[in-house]
Amino acid sequence: MKGLGDTGNALHKVARGMGIVLAGTIASMFLTFLSRAIIARHFDRYQYGSFTLTMTVLSIAMTVALLGLQSGLPREISHHLRERKGKIPVLVSTGLTMALVASMVMTAATVLLAPYIAPLLNDRYLDTTLPLAAPALPFMVLTMLLIAVSRGHGRVRENLYYRNLLPPLLFLIILTAGLLAGAGYTFIFIAYVTAQVLSSALLVRESLRLGLLPRRLYLSRELARELFLFSLPLMLTGILDYVMGWTDSLMLGYYFDPDTVGLYNGAAPIARLLPLFLNSMGFLYMPIATAFFTGGDIDGLRKLYRTTTRWVFILTFPVFFFVFVFPESAINLFFGSKYTDAATALRILSAGFMFHVMMGLNGMSLISVGEPSANLTGNLFASAANVALNIVLIPIYGIEGAAVATSVSYVTANLYRTWWLHRKTGIHPFGGNYLKTLLPGLGLVGVTALLGINGGLLIAVAVTLVVYAGYAILILLLRTAEKEDIELLDAIEARTGVSLGPVKRLLSRFLSDE
């Protein structure tokens, strides 16, 4: 990026990074889904639910152990690259030391608390599975922080290889080999720990080779205090993110049993696919958005935010359409017919996650403009609503009540974040071109869902493709294309060598007047 005001170059960089991150994220999602599908089909629904609860507890422990540094470190490194480059090794070493100590504490706590957590969630396996899975924690934390360091330097390949590809691929290979050899249920967790250890060890080796990791770890008290104060709201925000995302599973375990959790998690992982493009674009968004803000280029930040939000909605639309209009087909495709009773829950969840997508990268934008506490406040409101609604709705409506609670929490958090971002900077995602992209898409989803089209997977896919093609033509005729879209295609063309001249000429004929 030549200058902070050069939005086109910034979008090029986000797009190039998104290509790598998106490829890795899709591969990771596929491998993770494949592993989950194997577990769901090989074991009974109760055991699959217990596996979900174990991973949920482990993820919450990891979020605490990270201390928010997975978001704080990239921003601080990006900031220091501009002003105090010599302090980066100390910064990295301090962050790693803090998080590794915290991960050891959380590992011990998880093992010691396992016998008390198991009866609380009505799970007869947790007191065994949690101690088996807990040793993965320090290695998971180390991987996340080394990825954060590479992200702060504007690198994406480490995220691709050592977070998106290697851990889920190793887990899938080890898991499959063990199950084919006749291993039992607890082998799942041994396979998971082994995959995390191997991936982390290889990433440490690569980070040392690239000079991203100091040869020895030491702690600067001054930097530790600075990092902790900045990252504390991010850690609490991360915990509340998990409260929003996983309270439903935990409370279903509390009120019912892992069988109900297993049924619900025939829907929840599919709904969580929807922010795929949003999260992929966000990987490089924050350092670039930070550069715009610190350089005083609010117009550049606004354009970056609005353009990325519009791209993400267009890319996510067909996935949302398929999942919302044909929930039974989506569940049957991934998890099998014994989970299709969760179709209504999937439709509710997909609406909540799509709202999250529609509002764009508001949370990362708040971090970029130095307002991480706004994310914390938004998540606090949302988490409180989530817990309260779960308490009220789950005993009456079961998994559908849990889905409503989660969806409402995501809507609440995003409304607050977007409002605060607008209050702080005057930025919001709803430009004229975005509204002309958004409203027709939502209208098509609503009308098609009301038609109640029945059929199997092939019909669902065919309808989705036809509607998406019609939607693409419609938003083209409404002149929602912008010059940045053509610049994006230039970047893709230069990187891949594929000629996109006809597409660029077509878009040029329908450029927006804005």
Short mmCIF file of C-alpha atoms in Angstrom, two decimals:
data_model
loop_
_atom_site.label_atom_id
_atom_site.label_comp_id
_atom_site.label_asym_id
_atom_site.label_seq_id
_atom_site.Cartn_x
_atom_site.Cartn_y
_atom_site.Cartn_z
CA MET A 1 0.00 0.00 0.00
CA LYS A 2 1.64 3.22 -1.18
CA GLY A 3 -0.31 5.61 0.96
CA LEU A 4 -2.89 5.53 3.65
CA GLY A 5 -5.36 7.30 1.37
CA ASP A 6 -5.01 4.74 -1.39
CA THR A 7 -8.14 2.68 -0.73
CA GLY A 8 -7.75 0.74 -3.95
CA ASN A 9 -4.34 -0.60 -2.95
CA ALA A 10 -5.66 -1.42 0.51
CA LEU A 11 -8.52 -3.40 -1.01
CA HIS A 12 -6.02 -5.18 -3.28
CA LYS A 13 -4.05 -6.24 -0.21
CA VAL A 14 -7.15 -7.42 1.63
CA ALA A 15 -8.29 -9.33 -1.44
CA ARG A 16 -4.92 -11.02 -1.96
CA GLY A 17 -4.75 -11.97 1.70
CA MET A 18 -8.37 -13.07 1.63
CA GLY A 19 -7.63 -15.46 -1.23
CA ILE A 20 -5.04 -17.31 0.84
CA VAL A 21 -7.01 -17.15 4.08
CA LEU A 22 -10.25 -18.12 2.36
CA ALA A 23 -8.65 -21.16 0.75
CA GLY A 24 -7.27 -22.19 4.13
CA THR A 25 -10.51 -21.48 5.97
CA ILE A 26 -12.56 -23.50 3.49
CA ALA A 27 -10.09 -26.38 3.74
CA SER A 28 -10.15 -26.14 7.54
CA MET A 29 -13.94 -26.06 7.62
CA PHE A 30 -14.10 -29.05 5.30
CA LEU A 31 -11.59 -31.10 7.31
CA THR A 32 -13.25 -30.17 10.61
CA PHE A 33 -16.68 -31.00 9.22
CA LEU A 34 -15.38 -34.31 7.91
CA SER A 35 -13.98 -35.20 11.33
CA ARG A 36 -17.22 -34.20 13.03
CA ALA A 37 -19.26 -36.15 10.50
CA ILE A 38 -17.13 -39.26 11.11
CA ILE A 39 -17.58 -38.90 14.87
CA ALA A 40 -21.32 -38.21 14.53
CA ARG A 41 -21.88 -41.20 12.25
CA HIS A 42 -19.45 -43.63 13.96
CA PHE A 43 -20.65 -43.01 17.52
CA ASP A 44 -24.12 -42.44 18.93
CA ARG A 45 -25.70 -39.00 19.34
CA TYR A 46 -24.94 -38.93 23.09
CA GLN A 47 -21.22 -39.46 22.49
CA TYR A 48 -21.17 -36.84 19.74
CA GLY A 49 -22.84 -34.42 22.15
CA SER A 50 -20.26 -35.26 24.82
CA PHE A 51 -17.47 -34.61 22.32
CA THR A 52 -19.04 -31.20 21.59
CA LEU A 53 -19.22 -30.35 25.30
CA THR A 54 -15.58 -31.36 25.82
CA MET A 55 -14.43 -29.16 22.94
CA THR A 56 -16.59 -26.30 24.24
CA VAL A 57 -15.03 -26.38 27.71
CA LEU A 58 -11.56 -26.68 26.16
CA SER A 59 -12.22 -23.69 23.88
CA ILE A 60 -13.37 -21.54 26.79
CA ALA A 61 -10.22 -22.47 28.73
CA MET A 62 -8.09 -21.56 25.70
CA THR A 63 -9.83 -18.19 25.37
CA VAL A 64 -8.97 -17.36 28.98
CA ALA A 65 -5.37 -18.55 28.57
CA LEU A 66 -4.84 -16.40 25.48
CA LEU A 67 -5.53 -13.26 27.57
CA GLY A 68 -6.82 -11.50 24.44
CA LEU A 69 -3.28 -11.44 23.03
CA GLN A 70 -4.30 -13.15 19.78
CA SER A 71 -5.98 -9.83 18.86
CA GLY A 72 -3.82 -7.45 20.89
CA LEU A 73 -0.44 -8.63 19.58
CA PRO A 74 -1.12 -8.06 15.85
CA ARG A 75 -2.28 -4.51 16.52
CA GLU A 76 0.70 -3.72 18.78
CA ILE A 77 3.19 -5.27 16.36
CA SER A 78 1.64 -3.32 13.46
CA HIS A 79 1.92 -0.15 15.55
CA HIS A 80 5.52 -0.83 16.58
CA LEU A 81 6.57 -1.56 12.98
CA ARG A 82 5.83 2.09 12.21
CA GLU A 83 7.44 3.65 15.25
CA ARG A 84 9.53 1.30 17.46
CA LYS A 85 10.57 -1.70 15.41
CA GLY A 86 13.40 -2.64 17.79
CA LYS A 87 10.94 -3.42 20.59
CA ILE A 88 9.07 -6.10 18.64
CA PRO A 89 11.19 -9.09 19.85
CA VAL A 90 10.64 -8.06 23.47
CA LEU A 91 6.96 -7.53 22.77
CA VAL A 92 6.60 -10.98 21.21
CA SER A 93 8.57 -12.67 23.98
CA THR A 94 6.54 -10.95 26.69
CA GLY A 95 3.23 -11.90 25.09
CA LEU A 96 4.23 -15.53 24.64
CA THR A 97 5.49 -15.82 28.22
CA MET A 98 2.28 -14.38 29.64
CA ALA A 99 0.02 -16.67 27.62
CA LEU A 100 2.04 -19.85 28.14
CA VAL A 101 1.99 -19.39 31.92
CA ALA A 102 -1.77 -18.78 31.74
CA SER A 103 -2.23 -21.90 29.59
CA MET A 104 -0.47 -24.07 32.18
CA VAL A 105 -2.77 -22.73 34.88
CA MET A 106 -5.87 -23.38 32.74
CA THR A 107 -4.70 -26.89 31.90
CA ALA A 108 -4.41 -27.75 35.59
CA ALA A 109 -7.76 -26.10 36.34
CA THR A 110 -9.52 -28.05 33.58
CA VAL A 111 -8.18 -31.37 34.86
CA LEU A 112 -9.01 -30.61 38.50
CA LEU A 113 -12.53 -29.32 37.75
CA ALA A 114 -13.50 -32.14 35.36
CA PRO A 115 -15.20 -34.30 38.07
CA TYR A 116 -17.37 -31.31 39.03
CA ILE A 117 -18.21 -30.19 35.48
CA ALA A 118 -19.38 -33.68 34.36
CA PRO A 119 -22.43 -33.99 36.68
CA LEU A 120 -23.29 -30.31 36.13
CA LEU A 121 -23.75 -31.02 32.41
CA ASN A 122 -25.30 -34.48 32.94
CA ASP A 123 -22.40 -36.06 31.01
CA ARG A 124 -20.99 -39.40 32.12
CA TYR A 125 -17.89 -39.01 29.91
CA LEU A 126 -16.56 -35.52 30.76
CA ASP A 127 -14.61 -36.52 33.87
CA THR A 128 -12.57 -38.78 31.55
CA THR A 129 -12.49 -36.78 28.32
CA LEU A 130 -11.52 -33.40 29.78
CA PRO A 131 -8.29 -34.68 31.41
CA LEU A 132 -7.45 -36.44 28.14
CA ALA A 133 -8.01 -33.30 26.05
CA ALA A 134 -6.58 -30.67 28.46
CA PRO A 135 -2.86 -31.25 27.60
CA ALA A 136 -3.59 -29.78 24.16
CA LEU A 137 -4.17 -26.33 25.71
CA PRO A 138 -0.57 -24.98 25.88
CA PHE A 139 0.07 -26.09 22.31
CA MET A 140 -3.16 -24.55 21.05
CA VAL A 141 -2.26 -21.26 22.76
CA LEU A 142 1.27 -21.32 21.36
CA THR A 143 -0.05 -21.88 17.85
CA MET A 144 -2.58 -19.06 18.13
CA LEU A 145 0.01 -16.57 19.37
CA LEU A 146 2.63 -17.44 16.77
CA ILE A 147 -0.06 -16.98 14.11
CA ALA A 148 -0.89 -13.62 15.72
CA VAL A 149 2.76 -12.59 15.47
CA SER A 150 2.91 -13.47 11.78
CA ARG A 151 -0.38 -11.63 11.26
CA GLY A 152 1.08 -8.50 12.84
CA HIS A 153 3.84 -8.64 10.21
CA GLY A 154 1.22 -8.87 7.45
CA ARG A 155 1.86 -12.55 6.77
CA VAL A 156 -0.92 -15.07 6.09
CA ARG A 157 0.88 -18.28 5.09
CA GLU A 158 1.54 -19.43 8.65
CA ASN A 159 -2.17 -19.14 9.37
CA LEU A 160 -2.90 -21.20 6.25
CA TYR A 161 -0.46 -24.03 6.93
CA TYR A 162 -0.24 -24.28 10.71
CA ARG A 163 -3.74 -23.33 11.83
CA ASN A 164 -6.11 -24.00 8.96
CA LEU A 165 -4.57 -27.06 7.34
CA LEU A 166 -2.20 -29.00 9.54
CA PRO A 167 -4.13 -29.45 12.84
CA PRO A 168 -7.46 -30.56 11.32
CA LEU A 169 -5.70 -32.69 8.70
CA LEU A 170 -3.54 -34.48 11.27
CA PHE A 171 -6.57 -34.95 13.53
CA LEU A 172 -8.57 -36.42 10.65
CA ILE A 173 -5.76 -38.80 9.64
CA ILE A 174 -5.00 -39.97 13.19
CA LEU A 175 -8.70 -40.26 14.05
CA THR A 176 -9.54 -42.25 10.92
CA ALA A 177 -6.56 -44.57 11.34
CA GLY A 178 -7.47 -45.23 14.97
CA LEU A 179 -11.14 -45.91 14.28
CA LEU A 180 -10.26 -48.26 11.42
CA ALA A 181 -7.97 -50.10 13.85
CA GLY A 182 -10.87 -50.49 16.27
CA ALA A 183 -10.08 -47.70 18.75
CA GLY A 184 -12.84 -46.60 21.12
CA TYR A 185 -14.47 -43.29 21.96
CA THR A 186 -11.69 -41.87 24.15
CA PHE A 187 -9.20 -42.21 21.28
CA ILE A 188 -10.82 -39.12 19.73
CA PHE A 189 -9.19 -36.94 22.36
CA ILE A 190 -5.79 -38.63 22.17
CA ALA A 191 -5.85 -37.99 18.42
CA TYR A 192 -6.77 -34.35 19.02
CA VAL A 193 -3.93 -33.71 21.47
CA THR A 194 -1.40 -35.44 19.19
CA ALA A 195 -2.46 -33.28 16.23
CA GLN A 196 -2.11 -30.06 18.25
CA VAL A 197 1.34 -31.02 19.60
CA LEU A 198 2.75 -31.89 16.16
CA SER A 199 1.32 -28.75 14.51
CA SER A 200 2.64 -26.48 17.25
CA ALA A 201 6.14 -28.02 17.12
CA LEU A 202 6.36 -27.51 13.37
CA LEU A 203 5.17 -23.90 13.68
CA VAL A 204 7.79 -23.14 16.34
CA ARG A 205 10.47 -24.46 14.00
CA GLU A 206 9.19 -22.33 11.12
CA SER A 207 8.85 -19.20 13.28
CA LEU A 208 12.46 -19.54 14.43
CA ARG A 209 13.58 -19.92 10.82
CA LEU A 210 11.70 -16.77 9.76
CA GLY A 211 12.96 -14.76 12.73
CA LEU A 212 9.44 -14.18 14.06
CA LEU A 213 10.19 -15.94 17.36
CA PRO A 214 13.02 -14.87 19.69
CA ARG A 215 15.53 -17.60 20.55
CA ARG A 216 14.75 -17.21 24.23
CA LEU A 217 11.71 -15.95 26.11
CA TYR A 218 11.92 -13.09 28.58
CA LEU A 219 9.40 -10.79 30.21
CA SER A 220 9.34 -7.00 30.15
CA ARG A 221 7.17 -5.80 33.03
CA GLU A 222 6.47 -2.50 31.30
CA LEU A 223 5.35 -4.17 28.08
CA ALA A 224 3.49 -6.88 29.98
CA ARG A 225 1.44 -4.22 31.75
CA GLU A 226 0.82 -2.37 28.47
CA LEU A 227 -0.19 -5.57 26.67
CA PHE A 228 -2.37 -6.75 29.52
CA LEU A 229 -4.26 -3.48 29.85
CA PHE A 230 -4.93 -3.32 26.12
CA SER A 231 -5.73 -7.01 25.73
CA LEU A 232 -7.83 -7.49 28.88
CA PRO A 233 -11.01 -6.17 27.24
CA LEU A 234 -10.22 -8.40 24.24
CA MET A 235 -9.90 -11.45 26.51
CA LEU A 236 -13.19 -10.67 28.22
CA THR A 237 -14.74 -10.05 24.81
CA GLY A 238 -13.45 -13.43 23.65
CA ILE A 239 -14.92 -15.15 26.70
CA LEU A 240 -18.24 -13.45 26.06
CA ASP A 241 -18.01 -14.51 22.41
CA TYR A 242 -17.89 -18.09 23.63
CA VAL A 243 -20.76 -17.40 26.02
CA MET A 244 -22.75 -16.16 23.01
CA GLY A 245 -21.70 -19.05 20.81
CA TRP A 246 -21.61 -21.98 23.21
CA THR A 247 -23.94 -21.24 26.12
CA ASP A 248 -26.67 -22.94 24.13
CA SER A 249 -24.78 -26.27 24.08
CA LEU A 250 -23.74 -25.99 27.72
CA MET A 251 -27.25 -25.16 28.92
CA LEU A 252 -28.83 -27.87 26.78
CA GLY A 253 -26.46 -30.25 28.57
CA TYR A 254 -27.51 -28.78 31.90
CA TYR A 255 -31.27 -29.00 31.25
CA PHE A 256 -31.29 -32.17 29.15
CA ASP A 257 -28.34 -34.43 28.26
CA PRO A 258 -25.57 -34.89 25.65
CA ASP A 259 -28.04 -36.59 23.28
CA THR A 260 -29.93 -33.28 22.96
CA VAL A 261 -26.61 -31.45 22.63
CA GLY A 262 -25.67 -33.85 19.84
CA LEU A 263 -28.94 -33.19 17.99
CA TYR A 264 -28.50 -29.42 18.30
CA ASN A 265 -24.95 -29.70 17.00
CA GLY A 266 -26.27 -31.23 13.83
CA ALA A 267 -27.41 -27.65 13.13
CA ALA A 268 -25.07 -25.26 14.96
CA PRO A 269 -21.82 -26.06 13.07
CA ILE A 270 -23.60 -25.54 9.74
CA ALA A 271 -24.89 -22.11 10.81
CA ARG A 272 -21.38 -21.19 11.93
CA LEU A 273 -20.22 -21.69 8.34
CA LEU A 274 -21.95 -18.47 7.35
CA PRO A 275 -19.26 -16.05 8.65
CA LEU A 276 -16.65 -17.95 6.59
CA PHE A 277 -15.99 -15.11 4.13
CA LEU A 278 -16.32 -12.47 6.84
CA ASN A 279 -13.66 -14.10 9.02
CA SER A 280 -11.38 -14.75 6.04
CA MET A 281 -11.45 -11.13 4.97
CA GLY A 282 -10.97 -10.01 8.55
CA PHE A 283 -7.57 -11.67 8.90
CA LEU A 284 -5.76 -8.83 7.09
CA TYR A 285 -8.46 -6.20 7.57
CA MET A 286 -7.45 -5.06 11.05
CA PRO A 287 -3.80 -4.08 10.38
CA ILE A 288 -4.86 -2.18 7.24
CA ALA A 289 -7.80 -0.49 8.97
CA THR A 290 -5.47 0.48 11.83
CA ALA A 291 -3.10 2.09 9.33
CA PHE A 292 -5.98 4.14 7.87
CA PHE A 293 -7.13 5.32 11.30
CA THR A 294 -3.72 6.17 12.72
CA GLY A 295 -3.03 8.10 9.50
CA GLY A 296 -6.22 10.10 9.94
CA ASP A 297 -7.82 8.74 6.77
CA ILE A 298 -11.39 8.15 7.98
CA ASP A 299 -12.76 8.25 4.43
CA GLY A 300 -10.38 5.44 3.47
CA LEU A 301 -11.49 3.41 6.47
CA ARG A 302 -15.16 4.02 5.63
CA LYS A 303 -14.65 2.88 2.03
CA LEU A 304 -12.70 -0.19 3.16
CA TYR A 305 -15.43 -1.15 5.66
CA ARG A 306 -18.33 -0.65 3.27
CA THR A 307 -16.71 -2.38 0.31
CA THR A 308 -15.62 -5.43 2.28
CA THR A 309 -19.10 -5.69 3.86
CA ARG A 310 -20.74 -5.69 0.43
CA TRP A 311 -18.32 -8.30 -0.93
CA VAL A 312 -18.89 -10.54 2.07
CA PHE A 313 -22.69 -10.39 1.75
CA ILE A 314 -22.61 -11.25 -1.97
CA LEU A 315 -20.28 -14.22 -1.36
CA THR A 316 -22.25 -15.49 1.63
CA PHE A 317 -25.70 -15.11 0.05
CA PRO A 318 -25.92 -18.52 -1.73
CA VAL A 319 -24.78 -20.40 1.38
CA PHE A 320 -27.37 -18.60 3.51
CA PHE A 321 -30.07 -19.20 0.89
CA PHE A 322 -29.36 -22.95 0.79
CA VAL A 323 -29.21 -23.35 4.57
CA PHE A 324 -32.26 -21.19 5.36
CA VAL A 325 -34.56 -22.40 2.59
CA PHE A 326 -33.50 -26.07 2.64
CA PRO A 327 -32.35 -26.81 6.24
CA GLU A 328 -33.20 -30.53 6.09
CA SER A 329 -31.05 -31.02 2.98
CA ALA A 330 -28.15 -29.13 4.58
CA ILE A 331 -28.24 -31.24 7.75
CA ASN A 332 -28.66 -34.53 5.91
CA LEU A 333 -25.72 -33.66 3.65
CA PHE A 334 -23.30 -33.19 6.53
CA PHE A 335 -24.56 -35.21 9.49
CA GLY A 336 -27.15 -37.68 8.25
CA SER A 337 -30.87 -38.21 8.70
CA LYS A 338 -30.74 -38.79 12.48
CA TYR A 339 -30.05 -35.06 12.94
CA THR A 340 -32.74 -33.59 10.62
CA ASP A 341 -35.05 -32.89 13.58
CA ALA A 342 -32.80 -29.86 14.13
CA ALA A 343 -33.98 -28.22 10.86
CA THR A 344 -36.01 -25.46 12.55
CA ALA A 345 -33.12 -24.68 14.90
CA LEU A 346 -30.80 -24.40 11.87
CA ARG A 347 -33.12 -21.93 10.16
CA ILE A 348 -33.23 -19.75 13.30
CA LEU A 349 -29.47 -19.93 13.83
CA SER A 350 -28.70 -19.14 10.19
CA ALA A 351 -30.78 -15.95 10.42
CA GLY A 352 -28.80 -14.81 13.46
CA PHE A 353 -25.40 -15.57 11.92
CA MET A 354 -26.41 -13.92 8.65
CA PHE A 355 -27.26 -10.72 10.53
CA HIS A 356 -23.74 -10.89 11.94
CA VAL A 357 -22.39 -11.15 8.38
CA MET A 358 -24.59 -8.30 7.13
CA MET A 359 -23.12 -5.84 9.63
CA GLY A 360 -19.56 -6.47 8.42
CA LEU A 361 -16.28 -6.23 10.32
CA ASN A 362 -17.58 -3.84 12.98
CA GLY A 363 -15.76 -5.57 15.84
CA MET A 364 -12.37 -5.49 14.11
CA SER A 365 -13.00 -1.88 13.10
CA LEU A 366 -13.55 -0.97 16.75
CA ILE A 367 -10.24 -2.60 17.69
CA SER A 368 -8.54 -0.73 14.85
CA VAL A 369 -9.79 2.65 16.09
CA GLY A 370 -8.68 1.85 19.65
CA GLU A 371 -12.09 0.98 21.10
CA PRO A 372 -11.80 -2.67 22.19
CA SER A 373 -13.90 -1.97 25.28
CA ALA A 374 -16.90 -1.25 23.03
CA ASN A 375 -16.74 -4.85 21.81
CA LEU A 376 -16.65 -5.96 25.43
CA THR A 377 -19.71 -3.89 26.33
CA GLY A 378 -21.66 -5.12 23.30
CA ASN A 379 -20.82 -8.73 24.09
CA LEU A 380 -21.73 -8.18 27.74
CA PHE A 381 -25.24 -7.05 26.78
CA ALA A 382 -25.55 -9.89 24.25
CA SER A 383 -24.28 -12.56 26.64
CA ALA A 384 -26.65 -11.44 29.38
CA ALA A 385 -29.53 -11.65 26.92
CA ASN A 386 -28.31 -15.07 25.75
CA VAL A 387 -28.13 -16.57 29.23
CA ALA A 388 -31.48 -15.09 30.27
CA LEU A 389 -33.25 -16.27 27.12
CA ASN A 390 -31.68 -19.74 27.38
CA ILE A 391 -32.95 -20.06 30.96
CA VAL A 392 -36.45 -19.07 29.86
CA LEU A 393 -36.69 -20.77 26.46
CA ILE A 394 -34.72 -24.04 26.66
CA PRO A 395 -36.95 -25.76 29.27
CA ILE A 396 -40.01 -24.93 27.12
CA TYR A 397 -38.80 -25.11 23.51
CA GLY A 398 -35.61 -27.19 23.73
CA ILE A 399 -33.15 -26.76 20.88
CA GLU A 400 -35.35 -24.18 19.11
CA GLY A 401 -35.30 -22.05 22.26
CA ALA A 402 -31.49 -22.32 22.38
CA ALA A 403 -31.32 -21.24 18.73
CA VAL A 404 -33.49 -18.17 19.38
CA ALA A 405 -31.33 -17.17 22.36
CA THR A 406 -28.11 -17.43 20.33
CA SER A 407 -29.53 -15.54 17.35
CA VAL A 408 -30.84 -12.71 19.54
CA SER A 409 -27.43 -12.41 21.21
CA TYR A 410 -25.66 -11.99 17.86
CA VAL A 411 -28.17 -9.37 16.73
CA THR A 412 -27.75 -7.47 20.01
CA ALA A 413 -23.94 -7.50 19.88
CA ASN A 414 -23.82 -6.34 16.27
CA LEU A 415 -26.33 -3.55 16.74
CA TYR A 416 -24.30 -2.19 19.66
CA ARG A 417 -20.96 -2.47 17.84
CA THR A 418 -22.27 -0.78 14.72
CA TRP A 419 -23.88 2.01 16.75
CA TRP A 420 -20.68 2.64 18.72
CA LEU A 421 -18.50 2.60 15.60
CA HIS A 422 -20.79 5.18 13.99
CA ARG A 423 -20.75 7.26 17.18
CA LYS A 424 -16.95 7.19 17.30
CA THR A 425 -16.10 7.65 13.60
CA GLY A 426 -19.31 8.38 11.68
CA ILE A 427 -18.86 5.07 9.82
CA HIS A 428 -21.63 2.56 9.13
CA PRO A 429 -22.02 -0.14 6.45
CA PHE A 430 -25.29 1.03 4.89
CA GLY A 431 -24.26 2.93 1.78
CA GLY A 432 -26.68 3.15 -1.12
CA ASN A 433 -24.99 0.38 -3.13
CA TYR A 434 -25.02 -1.95 -0.15
CA LEU A 435 -28.73 -1.42 0.44
CA LYS A 436 -29.38 -2.17 -3.25
CA THR A 437 -27.39 -5.38 -2.76
CA LEU A 438 -28.87 -6.34 0.60
CA LEU A 439 -32.62 -5.82 0.24
CA PRO A 440 -33.20 -7.79 -3.01
CA GLY A 441 -31.21 -10.71 -1.61
CA LEU A 442 -33.20 -10.88 1.61
CA GLY A 443 -36.41 -10.55 -0.39
CA LEU A 444 -35.50 -13.53 -2.57
CA VAL A 445 -34.77 -15.66 0.50
CA GLY A 446 -38.08 -14.76 2.11
CA VAL A 447 -40.20 -15.35 -1.00
CA THR A 448 -38.54 -18.70 -1.82
CA ALA A 449 -38.89 -19.91 1.77
CA LEU A 450 -42.62 -19.06 1.73
CA LEU A 451 -43.08 -21.12 -1.44
CA GLY A 452 -42.18 -24.21 0.61
CA ILE A 453 -40.35 -26.04 -2.18
CA ASN A 454 -39.87 -29.70 -1.28
CA GLY A 455 -37.33 -32.11 -2.66
CA GLY A 456 -33.98 -33.69 -2.06
CA LEU A 457 -30.47 -32.36 -2.21
CA LEU A 458 -30.32 -32.05 -6.01
CA ILE A 459 -33.43 -29.89 -6.15
CA ALA A 460 -32.14 -27.72 -3.30
CA VAL A 461 -28.81 -27.15 -5.06
CA ALA A 462 -30.50 -26.46 -8.41
CA VAL A 463 -32.88 -23.88 -6.91
CA THR A 464 -30.02 -22.21 -5.05
CA LEU A 465 -27.93 -21.89 -8.21
CA VAL A 466 -30.83 -20.51 -10.27
CA VAL A 467 -31.77 -17.95 -7.61
CA TYR A 468 -28.14 -16.87 -7.16
CA ALA A 469 -27.74 -16.37 -10.90
CA GLY A 470 -30.93 -14.28 -10.95
CA TYR A 471 -29.71 -12.31 -7.92
CA ALA A 472 -26.36 -11.57 -9.60
CA ILE A 473 -28.15 -10.24 -12.70
CA LEU A 474 -30.52 -8.16 -10.56
CA ILE A 475 -27.82 -6.39 -8.53
CA LEU A 476 -25.89 -5.79 -11.74
CA LEU A 477 -28.91 -4.07 -13.31
CA LEU A 478 -29.33 -2.03 -10.13
CA ARG A 479 -25.79 -0.67 -10.74
CA THR A 480 -24.26 -1.73 -7.44
CA ALA A 481 -20.79 -2.35 -9.00
CA GLU A 482 -18.02 0.08 -8.02
CA LYS A 483 -14.62 0.91 -9.45
CA GLU A 484 -13.02 -0.91 -6.51
CA ASP A 485 -14.60 -4.12 -7.79
CA ILE A 486 -12.73 -3.74 -11.06
CA GLU A 487 -9.52 -2.97 -9.15
CA LEU A 488 -10.09 -6.18 -7.19
CA LEU A 489 -10.42 -8.14 -10.44
CA ASP A 490 -7.19 -6.51 -11.67
CA ALA A 491 -5.44 -7.83 -8.56
CA ILE A 492 -6.88 -11.33 -9.04
CA GLU A 493 -5.94 -11.27 -12.72
CA ALA A 494 -2.36 -10.23 -11.95
CA ARG A 495 -1.98 -12.88 -9.25
CA THR A 496 -3.55 -15.83 -11.07
CA GLY A 497 -2.76 -15.03 -14.70
CA VAL A 498 -6.42 -15.71 -15.58
CA SER A 499 -7.89 -13.16 -18.02
CA LEU A 500 -10.93 -11.46 -16.52
CA GLY A 501 -11.34 -8.87 -19.28
CA PRO A 502 -14.95 -9.84 -20.20
CA VAL A 503 -16.05 -9.67 -16.56
CA LYS A 504 -14.37 -6.29 -16.05
CA ARG A 505 -15.97 -4.89 -19.23
CA LEU A 506 -19.37 -6.13 -18.07
CA LEU A 507 -19.00 -4.50 -14.66
CA SER A 508 -17.77 -1.28 -16.30
CA ARG A 509 -21.09 -0.99 -18.13
CA PHE A 510 -23.03 -1.11 -14.87
CA LEU A 511 -20.90 1.03 -12.54
CA SER A 512 -22.69 2.87 -9.77
CA ASP A 513 -23.17 6.61 -10.02
CA GLU A 514 -22.23 7.04 -6.32
#
